[in-house]
Amino acid sequence: MNIRNDIKYVGVYDERIDLFEGQYNVPDGITYNSYVILDEKIAVMDTVDAAYTEEWLENVSAALCGRSPDYLIVQHMEPDHSAGIARFKEQYPDATVVASAKAFAMMKGFFGKDFEDTRLVVSDGATLPLGQHELTFITAPMVHWPEVIVTYDSTEKILFSADGFGRFGRADEKEPWADESRRYYIGIVGKYGAQVQALLKKAAALDIRTICPLHGPSLTENLGYYLGLYDKWSSYTPEEEGTTIAYSSVYGNTRAAAEMIAKELVTRGERVALYDLARCDMAEAIASAFRFPRLVLASVTYNGDVFPHMSTYLHGLVERGFKNRTVAFVENGSWAPMAAKVMRTTLESGCKCISFAETTVRINGGPGGDTVQKISDLANELTKR
Ligand code: FEO
């Protein structure tokens, strides 16, 4: 787990957590990563979640081998990384806290103090020599909060990337990396694509051999793969060919229509990801819509609106800046179908660069009338290249 002989991993693995950030299922837990750089001066990179502060301090103490840290570098103030700052300062009162001006303002909010006597405010491009290692701080606002900095160790060519390149799950499980990283990225940082693009531009000027995020594994090989995915995700470019179908069904008729569309698409060679929004992992279903270029939304009409799970799904897409996709609708309504209109209006008002399929499938209760033909028409339209 150590990054180099003189860069020790002192993070913790949270396997007790049920919901990360109060909403994301993390069946394989999550790590809060932290590192100690041992040099003439010693820097500790970030703290961890409050539930693990004492365990983290034990890890830090073991890595220090009796020495005292000179710096605590705070890249991000979200409590999963900053909760241990005050406790660290109790244990190591002479250590200097290094962070952006915005981070120190947040510290006052979280801890009632901003460590005025032992702090170093850094701005974009500031450097901090430790001895052999030299650290350069790069501002990364809104990746994922406004105060964020990332840190480049020019000696070892390591980018400490804060939340960027993070992943749910353990730190020692590198592959498959994409699914849980996509779910993490789209869920947590997805809204801030422009800011991630800005950070990627800054990173492109650096010679990076290792990426050390605050969650999940450090990345050491084939970095172009990870950077390429981040470029696609943050530019809202579909990752690969395919269609996401997300449905909300009450008595199974909308589900049957969604499954029929899936079958028709697969028959035509299309890759399909099918989600029952009442039962699936909502974050995965949202991330899937960003993964593929086409999205089919199928909902029953409910109180003149869409079914609540579809409403949550639509809100999740809009909130994360969903765009550059083709969307088709399936609506179900026994007497006054409204779902397609509601879904389209929501996306038209909240999203940019969405094209809508000409074919809308309407079912009035069950799959009678021209439903089967309409489903075939829709499958043809979505697979026409
Ligand atoms: Fe892992 Fe935005 O904190």
PDB file of C-alpha atoms and ligand atoms in Angstrom, residues 20-21 30 32 76 78-81 143-145 163 184 188 214-215, ligand 1:
ATOM      1  CA  PHE A  20     -21.669   7.440   1.618  1.00  0.00           C
ATOM      2  CA  GLU A  21     -22.550  11.135   1.728  1.00  0.00           C
ATOM      3  CA  ILE A  30     -14.939   3.142   0.933  1.00  0.00           C
ATOM      4  CA  TYR A  32     -10.387   7.680   3.181  1.00  0.00           C
ATOM      5  CA  HIS A  76     -10.388  19.289   0.687  1.00  0.00           C
ATOM      6  CA  GLU A  78     -15.501  17.835   3.113  1.00  0.00           C
ATOM      7  CA  PRO A  79     -15.670  16.066   6.478  1.00  0.00           C
ATOM      8  CA  ASP A  80     -14.734  12.651   5.080  1.00  0.00           C
ATOM      9  CA  HIS A  81     -11.225  14.127   4.745  1.00  0.00           C
ATOM     10  CA  VAL A 143     -13.649  19.360  -7.823  1.00  0.00           C
ATOM     11  CA  HIS A 144     -15.561  18.936  -5.707  1.00  0.00           C
ATOM     12  CA  TRP A 145     -15.856  21.957  -3.352  1.00  0.00           C
ATOM     13  CA  ASP A 163     -11.590  13.596  -4.821  1.00  0.00           C
ATOM     14  CA  TYR A 184     -18.695   7.787  -7.787  1.00  0.00           C
ATOM     15  CA  ILE A 188     -20.499  13.300  -6.655  1.00  0.00           C
ATOM     16  CA  LEU A 214      -8.566  10.466  -1.561  1.00  0.00           C
ATOM     17  CA  HIS A 215     -10.726   7.377  -2.191  1.00  0.00           C
TER      18      HIS A 215
HETATM   19 FE1  FEO B   1     -14.376  12.609  -0.550  1.00  0.00          FE
HETATM   20 FE2  FEO B   1     -15.780  15.643  -1.588  1.00  0.00          FE
HETATM   21  O1  FEO B   1     -15.094  14.368  -0.368  1.00  0.00           O
END
